[in-house]
Amino acid sequence: MTVALPLPDAGTVVTVGSFDGVHIGHGAVLREIAARARAAGRASVLVTFEPHPMEIVNPAAAPLLLTTPVERREILAQSELDYAVILRFDERLRAMSPEAFVGMLRERLRLRELVIGEDHGFGRGRAGDVATLKVLGSRFGFAVDVVPPVRDAVAGIVSSSRIRTAIAHGDLGLARRMLGRPFTLTGVVAPGARRGRSIGVPTVNLPVPLRKALPPDGVYAVWVEWPRGRAGGMLNQGPRPTVGDLARTIEAHLFDFDGDLYGAWVRIEWVARIRDTRRFESLDALRAQLAEDEITARALLAADGQ
């Protein structure tokens, strides 16, 4: 880790973890280290990893991501953190012992206090659990504090794995409660086949991320935001069987918008599911269904009230 940060002499309050999704449980930890750092005249630092450690430790079991690297960085930039240090997780880092990892934090980040969750573990074989870290803290002179898990009144204990399950089952409301915000995808608009425009329903197309968790394929009411605007719309996620295209796509038709967003960064926010994707007997039948979908989507967006 090569870090040259303007750190205060009083050192830092650090937390370590994957922080996939940056959900409300993560938010509680980040607010805690920020508050402790301010009170002690220290800097608050998150140390996290790219790629997700499981992609190196056990690729077959690696989870789909709630946030792509770009999305996670954007969310962290809006937090109260002073710094986020992103380490490349590779075999060298995987093999590092908890003592060596903590030594790196002490040397490079002036670690004075480490704040972690109850189920935390880092270092080779996740040997750096709470008990081990407290022993190391006593030996090397830094405090170790544990933040309990956040419990939602509806969702229960909040975790990235529970949010992934909710999204996979299409429970966008539950995912939203645990994330503390709607589930979104950020990407650059790519050229499409222009089939939507040919039937009077032009769309913006985003590449399907390989490792991003997504809800079940279907037609959804969505909000779409770009640097200079925002619009409601309806999203087709999945194949387009009526035109013989079985590839998975993400394409959104924006309501009351006729501009060109090719090459622009956009954020798609899932609001509610309208129906499954299915094959229609003709393009006229597809147009008729899309007209009905627009009525439904506009009603859902009006109810969402954003």
mmCIF file of C-alpha atoms in Angstrom:
data_model
loop_
_atom_site.group_PDB
_atom_site.id
_atom_site.type_symbol
_atom_site.label_atom_id
_atom_site.label_comp_id
_atom_site.label_asym_id
_atom_site.label_seq_id
_atom_site.Cartn_x
_atom_site.Cartn_y
_atom_site.Cartn_z
ATOM 1 C CA MET A 1 0.000 0.000 0.000
ATOM 2 C CA THR A 2 1.542 3.289 -1.125
ATOM 3 C CA VAL A 3 -0.320 6.095 0.604
ATOM 4 C CA ALA A 4 0.780 9.705 0.998
ATOM 5 C CA LEU A 5 -2.109 11.334 2.815
ATOM 6 C CA PRO A 6 -1.885 14.554 4.838
ATOM 7 C CA LEU A 7 -2.698 12.777 8.099
ATOM 8 C CA PRO A 8 -2.832 14.612 11.442
ATOM 9 C CA ASP A 9 -0.201 13.899 14.098
ATOM 10 C CA ALA A 10 -3.011 12.516 16.269
ATOM 11 C CA GLY A 11 -3.407 9.687 13.782
ATOM 12 C CA THR A 12 -6.499 8.032 12.370
ATOM 13 C CA VAL A 13 -9.655 6.156 13.199
ATOM 14 C CA VAL A 14 -9.890 3.301 10.703
ATOM 15 C CA THR A 15 -12.455 0.753 9.606
ATOM 16 C CA VAL A 16 -11.762 -2.108 7.200
ATOM 17 C CA GLY A 17 -14.103 -4.112 4.987
ATOM 18 C CA SER A 18 -15.604 -4.763 1.568
ATOM 19 C CA PHE A 19 -18.511 -2.346 2.124
ATOM 20 C CA ASP A 20 -20.369 -3.696 -0.905
ATOM 21 C CA GLY A 21 -23.581 -1.726 -1.278
ATOM 22 C CA VAL A 22 -22.588 0.799 1.414
ATOM 23 C CA HIS A 23 -25.888 -0.030 3.153
ATOM 24 C CA ILE A 24 -27.343 1.466 6.344
ATOM 25 C CA GLY A 25 -25.214 -0.842 8.502
ATOM 26 C CA HIS A 26 -22.097 0.381 6.742
ATOM 27 C CA GLY A 27 -23.369 3.930 7.097
ATOM 28 C CA ALA A 28 -23.570 3.490 10.883
ATOM 29 C CA VAL A 29 -19.912 2.409 10.982
ATOM 30 C CA LEU A 30 -18.794 5.312 8.771
ATOM 31 C CA ARG A 31 -20.671 7.856 10.891
ATOM 32 C CA GLU A 32 -19.164 6.330 14.017
ATOM 33 C CA ILE A 33 -15.560 6.598 12.842
ATOM 34 C CA ALA A 34 -16.168 10.118 11.530
ATOM 35 C CA ALA A 35 -17.585 11.227 14.907
ATOM 36 C CA ARG A 36 -14.764 9.593 16.858
ATOM 37 C CA ALA A 37 -12.149 11.117 14.573
ATOM 38 C CA ARG A 38 -13.590 14.618 14.925
ATOM 39 C CA ALA A 39 -13.728 14.314 18.710
ATOM 40 C CA ALA A 40 -10.082 13.239 18.904
ATOM 41 C CA GLY A 41 -8.663 15.520 16.213
ATOM 42 C CA ARG A 42 -7.962 12.545 13.985
ATOM 43 C CA ALA A 43 -8.773 11.610 10.388
ATOM 44 C CA SER A 44 -11.409 8.999 9.541
ATOM 45 C CA VAL A 45 -10.283 6.355 7.049
ATOM 46 C CA LEU A 46 -12.027 3.456 5.347
ATOM 47 C CA VAL A 47 -9.721 0.743 4.011
ATOM 48 C CA THR A 48 -11.486 -1.386 1.426
ATOM 49 C CA PHE A 49 -10.651 -3.656 -1.488
ATOM 50 C CA GLU A 50 -10.979 -4.142 -5.233
ATOM 51 C CA PRO A 51 -11.817 -6.679 -6.476
ATOM 52 C CA HIS A 52 -14.090 -8.201 -3.836
ATOM 53 C CA PRO A 53 -11.856 -10.550 -1.777
ATOM 54 C CA MET A 54 -14.004 -13.576 -2.595
ATOM 55 C CA GLU A 55 -13.138 -13.165 -6.278
ATOM 56 C CA ILE A 56 -9.576 -14.148 -5.305
ATOM 57 C CA VAL A 57 -10.206 -16.437 -2.324
ATOM 58 C CA ASN A 58 -12.994 -18.504 -3.887
ATOM 59 C CA PRO A 59 -14.096 -17.211 -7.300
ATOM 60 C CA ALA A 60 -16.889 -19.787 -7.650
ATOM 61 C CA ALA A 61 -18.508 -18.459 -4.474
ATOM 62 C CA ALA A 62 -17.870 -14.764 -5.128
ATOM 63 C CA PRO A 63 -21.104 -12.779 -4.723
ATOM 64 C CA LEU A 64 -22.608 -10.525 -7.332
ATOM 65 C CA LEU A 65 -21.985 -6.907 -6.398
ATOM 66 C CA LEU A 66 -24.580 -4.484 -5.076
ATOM 67 C CA THR A 67 -22.340 -1.630 -6.195
ATOM 68 C CA THR A 68 -19.828 -1.553 -9.028
ATOM 69 C CA PRO A 69 -16.484 0.084 -8.165
ATOM 70 C CA VAL A 70 -17.649 3.366 -9.711
ATOM 71 C CA GLU A 71 -20.935 3.293 -7.785
ATOM 72 C CA ARG A 72 -19.271 2.495 -4.471
ATOM 73 C CA ARG A 73 -16.766 5.316 -4.867
ATOM 74 C CA GLU A 74 -19.548 7.775 -5.632
ATOM 75 C CA ILE A 75 -21.488 6.779 -2.516
ATOM 76 C CA LEU A 76 -18.401 6.931 -0.302
ATOM 77 C CA ALA A 77 -17.574 10.391 -1.657
ATOM 78 C CA GLN A 78 -20.891 11.590 -0.212
ATOM 79 C CA SER A 79 -20.158 10.219 3.269
ATOM 80 C CA GLU A 80 -18.523 11.969 6.212
ATOM 81 C CA LEU A 81 -15.245 10.112 5.659
ATOM 82 C CA ASP A 82 -11.993 11.995 5.356
ATOM 83 C CA TYR A 83 -10.387 9.282 3.218
ATOM 84 C CA ALA A 84 -11.173 6.004 1.493
ATOM 85 C CA VAL A 85 -8.126 3.859 0.739
ATOM 86 C CA ILE A 86 -8.809 1.187 -1.887
ATOM 87 C CA LEU A 87 -6.343 -1.697 -1.869
ATOM 88 C CA ARG A 88 -5.932 -4.098 -4.748
ATOM 89 C CA PHE A 89 -6.850 -7.490 -3.306
ATOM 90 C CA ASP A 90 -4.454 -10.062 -4.722
ATOM 91 C CA GLU A 91 -2.614 -13.177 -3.587
ATOM 92 C CA ARG A 92 -0.042 -11.104 -1.719
ATOM 93 C CA LEU A 93 -2.676 -9.333 0.316
ATOM 94 C CA ARG A 94 -4.617 -12.570 0.777
ATOM 95 C CA ALA A 95 -1.546 -14.221 2.337
ATOM 96 C CA MET A 96 -0.860 -11.365 4.751
ATOM 97 C CA SER A 97 -1.274 -12.220 8.430
ATOM 98 C CA PRO A 98 -3.478 -10.046 10.666
ATOM 99 C CA GLU A 99 -0.358 -8.799 12.450
ATOM 100 C CA ALA A 100 1.310 -7.794 9.177
ATOM 101 C CA PHE A 101 -1.867 -6.100 7.947
ATOM 102 C CA VAL A 102 -2.257 -4.141 11.172
ATOM 103 C CA GLY A 103 1.425 -3.225 10.975
ATOM 104 C CA MET A 104 0.789 -1.766 7.525
ATOM 105 C CA LEU A 105 -2.122 0.288 8.883
ATOM 106 C CA ARG A 106 0.014 1.574 11.741
ATOM 107 C CA GLU A 107 2.934 2.477 9.493
ATOM 108 C CA ARG A 108 1.074 3.978 6.545
ATOM 109 C CA LEU A 109 -2.058 5.398 8.159
ATOM 110 C CA ARG A 110 -0.954 6.203 11.739
ATOM 111 C CA LEU A 111 -3.658 3.905 13.097
ATOM 112 C CA ARG A 112 -4.798 4.858 16.601
ATOM 113 C CA GLU A 113 -8.275 3.345 16.691
ATOM 114 C CA LEU A 114 -9.851 0.494 14.720
ATOM 115 C CA VAL A 115 -13.648 0.263 14.513
ATOM 116 C CA ILE A 116 -15.154 -2.945 13.124
ATOM 117 C CA GLY A 117 -18.365 -4.943 12.965
ATOM 118 C CA GLU A 118 -19.071 -7.958 15.169
ATOM 119 C CA ASP A 119 -18.536 -10.506 12.387
ATOM 120 C CA HIS A 120 -15.407 -8.853 11.052
ATOM 121 C CA GLY A 121 -12.387 -10.817 9.927
ATOM 122 C CA PHE A 122 -9.354 -9.972 7.813
ATOM 123 C CA GLY A 123 -5.912 -11.330 7.125
ATOM 124 C CA ARG A 124 -5.044 -14.830 5.996
ATOM 125 C CA GLY A 125 -8.046 -17.120 6.534
ATOM 126 C CA ARG A 126 -9.982 -14.229 8.129
ATOM 127 C CA ALA A 127 -7.885 -14.840 11.237
ATOM 128 C CA GLY A 128 -8.080 -11.165 12.183
ATOM 129 C CA ASP A 129 -11.288 -11.471 14.193
ATOM 130 C CA VAL A 130 -12.344 -9.228 17.077
ATOM 131 C CA ALA A 131 -10.456 -11.192 19.737
ATOM 132 C CA THR A 132 -7.236 -11.289 17.719
ATOM 133 C CA LEU A 133 -7.446 -7.596 16.902
ATOM 134 C CA LYS A 134 -7.932 -6.670 20.552
ATOM 135 C CA VAL A 135 -4.792 -8.617 21.435
ATOM 136 C CA LEU A 136 -2.893 -6.797 18.695
ATOM 137 C CA GLY A 137 -4.332 -3.482 19.853
ATOM 138 C CA SER A 138 -3.069 -4.049 23.378
ATOM 139 C CA ARG A 139 0.355 -5.016 22.061
ATOM 140 C CA PHE A 140 0.774 -2.132 19.631
ATOM 141 C CA GLY A 141 -1.161 0.634 21.339
ATOM 142 C CA PHE A 142 -4.339 1.168 19.339
ATOM 143 C CA ALA A 143 -7.931 0.854 20.478
ATOM 144 C CA VAL A 144 -10.336 -1.685 18.984
ATOM 145 C CA ASP A 145 -14.059 -0.997 19.159
ATOM 146 C CA VAL A 146 -16.963 -3.062 17.849
ATOM 147 C CA VAL A 147 -20.105 -1.609 16.282
ATOM 148 C CA PRO A 148 -23.164 -3.867 16.642
ATOM 149 C CA PRO A 149 -25.143 -4.790 13.530
ATOM 150 C CA VAL A 150 -27.963 -2.490 12.464
ATOM 151 C CA ARG A 151 -31.462 -3.937 12.746
ATOM 152 C CA ASP A 152 -34.306 -2.667 10.601
ATOM 153 C CA ALA A 153 -37.850 -2.940 11.992
ATOM 154 C CA VAL A 154 -38.966 -4.821 8.879
ATOM 155 C CA ALA A 155 -35.810 -6.349 7.436
ATOM 156 C CA GLY A 156 -34.101 -7.432 10.651
ATOM 157 C CA ILE A 157 -30.303 -7.525 10.678
ATOM 158 C CA VAL A 158 -28.968 -5.606 7.690
ATOM 159 C CA SER A 159 -26.250 -7.223 5.586
ATOM 160 C CA SER A 160 -25.025 -7.192 1.997
ATOM 161 C CA SER A 161 -25.977 -10.849 1.560
ATOM 162 C CA ARG A 162 -29.563 -10.199 2.688
ATOM 163 C CA ILE A 163 -29.835 -7.302 0.252
ATOM 164 C CA ARG A 164 -28.569 -9.497 -2.583
ATOM 165 C CA THR A 165 -31.245 -12.050 -1.730
ATOM 166 C CA ALA A 166 -33.950 -9.377 -1.697
ATOM 167 C CA ILE A 167 -32.857 -8.075 -5.105
ATOM 168 C CA ALA A 168 -32.646 -11.570 -6.594
ATOM 169 C CA HIS A 169 -36.240 -12.170 -5.432
ATOM 170 C CA GLY A 170 -37.399 -8.830 -6.833
ATOM 171 C CA ASP A 171 -38.156 -7.338 -3.415
ATOM 172 C CA LEU A 172 -37.031 -3.828 -4.282
ATOM 173 C CA GLY A 173 -38.812 -2.305 -1.288
ATOM 174 C CA LEU A 174 -36.913 -4.468 1.188
ATOM 175 C CA ALA A 175 -33.645 -3.810 -0.608
ATOM 176 C CA ARG A 176 -34.363 -0.086 -0.481
ATOM 177 C CA ARG A 177 -34.934 -0.205 3.286
ATOM 178 C CA MET A 178 -31.611 -1.947 3.904
ATOM 179 C CA LEU A 179 -29.630 0.155 1.432
ATOM 180 C CA GLY A 180 -31.121 3.392 2.698
ATOM 181 C CA ARG A 181 -31.713 4.440 -0.906
ATOM 182 C CA PRO A 182 -33.216 2.946 -4.086
ATOM 183 C CA PHE A 183 -31.318 0.226 -5.914
ATOM 184 C CA THR A 184 -29.525 1.705 -8.930
ATOM 185 C CA LEU A 185 -27.191 1.021 -11.821
ATOM 186 C CA THR A 186 -24.744 3.613 -13.128
ATOM 187 C CA GLY A 187 -23.186 3.322 -16.565
ATOM 188 C CA VAL A 188 -22.383 4.980 -19.870
ATOM 189 C CA VAL A 189 -25.106 5.005 -22.524
ATOM 190 C CA ALA A 190 -24.073 2.814 -25.449
ATOM 191 C CA PRO A 191 -25.395 2.753 -29.022
ATOM 192 C CA GLY A 192 -28.211 0.276 -29.508
ATOM 193 C CA ALA A 193 -29.896 -1.312 -32.504
ATOM 194 C CA ARG A 194 -32.399 1.607 -32.635
ATOM 195 C CA ARG A 195 -35.291 -0.846 -32.749
ATOM 196 C CA GLY A 196 -37.129 1.128 -30.083
ATOM 197 C CA ARG A 197 -36.975 4.287 -32.155
ATOM 198 C CA SER A 198 -38.325 2.397 -35.176
ATOM 199 C CA ILE A 199 -41.528 1.547 -33.249
ATOM 200 C CA GLY A 200 -41.873 4.973 -31.637
ATOM 201 C CA VAL A 201 -40.287 4.085 -28.301
ATOM 202 C CA PRO A 202 -36.661 5.306 -28.343
ATOM 203 C CA THR A 203 -34.468 3.967 -25.552
ATOM 204 C CA VAL A 204 -31.152 4.544 -23.804
ATOM 205 C CA ASN A 205 -29.086 1.385 -23.574
ATOM 206 C CA LEU A 206 -26.608 0.442 -20.869
ATOM 207 C CA PRO A 207 -24.171 -2.465 -21.084
ATOM 208 C CA VAL A 208 -25.117 -5.287 -18.704
ATOM 209 C CA PRO A 209 -22.390 -5.406 -16.009
ATOM 210 C CA LEU A 210 -20.949 -8.883 -15.592
ATOM 211 C CA ARG A 211 -20.746 -8.879 -11.801
ATOM 212 C CA LYS A 212 -23.616 -6.572 -10.836
ATOM 213 C CA ALA A 213 -26.569 -7.995 -8.911
ATOM 214 C CA LEU A 214 -29.825 -7.271 -10.757
ATOM 215 C CA PRO A 215 -33.498 -7.946 -10.035
ATOM 216 C CA PRO A 216 -35.321 -10.570 -12.114
ATOM 217 C CA ASP A 217 -35.689 -9.704 -15.784
ATOM 218 C CA GLY A 218 -38.865 -7.864 -16.698
ATOM 219 C CA VAL A 219 -40.368 -4.461 -17.418
ATOM 220 C CA TYR A 220 -39.997 -1.851 -14.677
ATOM 221 C CA ALA A 221 -40.928 1.710 -13.850
ATOM 222 C CA VAL A 222 -37.686 3.621 -13.337
ATOM 223 C CA TRP A 223 -36.148 7.000 -12.782
ATOM 224 C CA VAL A 224 -33.187 7.897 -14.985
ATOM 225 C CA GLU A 225 -30.750 10.632 -13.999
ATOM 226 C CA TRP A 226 -27.881 12.164 -15.960
ATOM 227 C CA PRO A 227 -25.601 15.141 -15.246
ATOM 228 C CA ARG A 228 -28.074 17.741 -16.501
ATOM 229 C CA GLY A 229 -31.446 16.137 -16.030
ATOM 230 C CA ARG A 230 -33.777 13.488 -14.703
ATOM 231 C CA ALA A 231 -36.817 11.755 -16.138
ATOM 232 C CA GLY A 232 -39.185 8.948 -15.400
ATOM 233 C CA GLY A 233 -39.341 6.018 -17.729
ATOM 234 C CA MET A 234 -39.924 2.336 -18.263
ATOM 235 C CA LEU A 235 -37.146 -0.203 -18.458
ATOM 236 C CA ASN A 236 -36.870 -3.461 -20.328
ATOM 237 C CA GLN A 237 -34.359 -5.706 -18.609
ATOM 238 C CA GLY A 238 -33.787 -8.985 -20.391
ATOM 239 C CA PRO A 239 -34.249 -10.358 -23.898
ATOM 240 C CA ARG A 240 -36.386 -8.883 -26.687
ATOM 241 C CA PRO A 241 -38.085 -12.028 -27.998
ATOM 242 C CA THR A 242 -40.540 -10.226 -30.285
ATOM 243 C CA VAL A 243 -37.658 -9.078 -32.500
ATOM 244 C CA GLY A 244 -35.694 -12.308 -32.082
ATOM 245 C CA ASP A 245 -33.037 -10.877 -29.762
ATOM 246 C CA LEU A 246 -32.440 -13.255 -26.847
ATOM 247 C CA ALA A 247 -29.430 -11.402 -25.421
ATOM 248 C CA ARG A 248 -29.934 -9.781 -22.031
ATOM 249 C CA THR A 249 -30.278 -6.022 -22.365
ATOM 250 C CA ILE A 250 -30.920 -2.989 -20.181
ATOM 251 C CA GLU A 251 -32.818 -0.329 -22.126
ATOM 252 C CA ALA A 252 -34.971 2.486 -20.802
ATOM 253 C CA HIS A 253 -37.542 4.637 -22.596
ATOM 254 C CA LEU A 254 -37.589 8.108 -21.027
ATOM 255 C CA PHE A 255 -40.877 9.942 -20.723
ATOM 256 C CA ASP A 256 -41.127 13.500 -22.071
ATOM 257 C CA PHE A 257 -37.518 13.530 -23.273
ATOM 258 C CA ASP A 258 -36.220 13.670 -26.831
ATOM 259 C CA GLY A 259 -32.516 14.371 -26.386
ATOM 260 C CA ASP A 260 -29.373 12.396 -27.196
ATOM 261 C CA LEU A 261 -27.590 10.768 -24.262
ATOM 262 C CA TYR A 262 -25.093 8.608 -26.155
ATOM 263 C CA GLY A 263 -21.825 8.548 -24.233
ATOM 264 C CA ALA A 264 -23.340 10.157 -21.124
ATOM 265 C CA TRP A 265 -23.161 8.726 -17.631
ATOM 266 C CA VAL A 266 -26.651 7.868 -16.382
ATOM 267 C CA ARG A 267 -28.061 6.349 -13.237
ATOM 268 C CA ILE A 268 -31.082 4.033 -13.484
ATOM 269 C CA GLU A 269 -33.193 3.666 -10.364
ATOM 270 C CA TRP A 270 -35.606 0.752 -10.199
ATOM 271 C CA VAL A 271 -38.983 1.761 -8.732
ATOM 272 C CA ALA A 272 -41.446 -1.083 -9.321
ATOM 273 C CA ARG A 273 -42.006 -4.103 -11.550
ATOM 274 C CA ILE A 274 -44.702 -3.902 -14.213
ATOM 275 C CA ARG A 275 -44.638 -7.317 -15.909
ATOM 276 C CA ASP A 276 -42.498 -10.145 -17.292
ATOM 277 C CA THR A 277 -40.793 -9.883 -20.645
ATOM 278 C CA ARG A 278 -42.625 -11.932 -23.263
ATOM 279 C CA ARG A 279 -42.951 -12.458 -26.981
ATOM 280 C CA PHE A 280 -45.733 -10.677 -28.881
ATOM 281 C CA GLU A 281 -47.246 -11.898 -32.120
ATOM 282 C CA SER A 282 -46.559 -8.644 -33.958
ATOM 283 C CA LEU A 283 -44.911 -5.260 -33.566
ATOM 284 C CA ASP A 284 -48.370 -3.694 -33.404
ATOM 285 C CA ALA A 285 -49.206 -5.887 -30.421
ATOM 286 C CA LEU A 286 -45.902 -4.884 -28.812
ATOM 287 C CA ARG A 287 -46.664 -1.174 -29.397
ATOM 288 C CA ALA A 288 -50.084 -1.582 -27.793
ATOM 289 C CA GLN A 289 -48.574 -3.282 -24.743
ATOM 290 C CA LEU A 290 -45.892 -0.612 -24.418
ATOM 291 C CA ALA A 291 -48.598 2.055 -24.417
ATOM 292 C CA GLU A 292 -50.272 0.249 -21.513
ATOM 293 C CA ASP A 293 -46.899 -0.135 -19.784
ATOM 294 C CA GLU A 294 -46.333 3.614 -20.018
ATOM 295 C CA ILE A 295 -49.651 4.343 -18.314
ATOM 296 C CA THR A 296 -48.763 1.899 -15.536
ATOM 297 C CA ALA A 297 -45.226 3.237 -15.184
ATOM 298 C CA ARG A 298 -46.365 6.854 -14.966
ATOM 299 C CA ALA A 299 -48.819 5.920 -12.211
ATOM 300 C CA LEU A 300 -46.138 4.050 -10.283
ATOM 301 C CA LEU A 301 -43.722 6.968 -10.590
ATOM 302 C CA ALA A 302 -46.392 9.427 -9.457
ATOM 303 C CA ALA A 303 -46.971 7.230 -6.392
ATOM 304 C CA ASP A 304 -43.225 7.085 -5.755
ATOM 305 C CA GLY A 305 -43.313 10.867 -5.570
ATOM 306 C CA GLN A 306 -39.655 11.685 -6.197
#
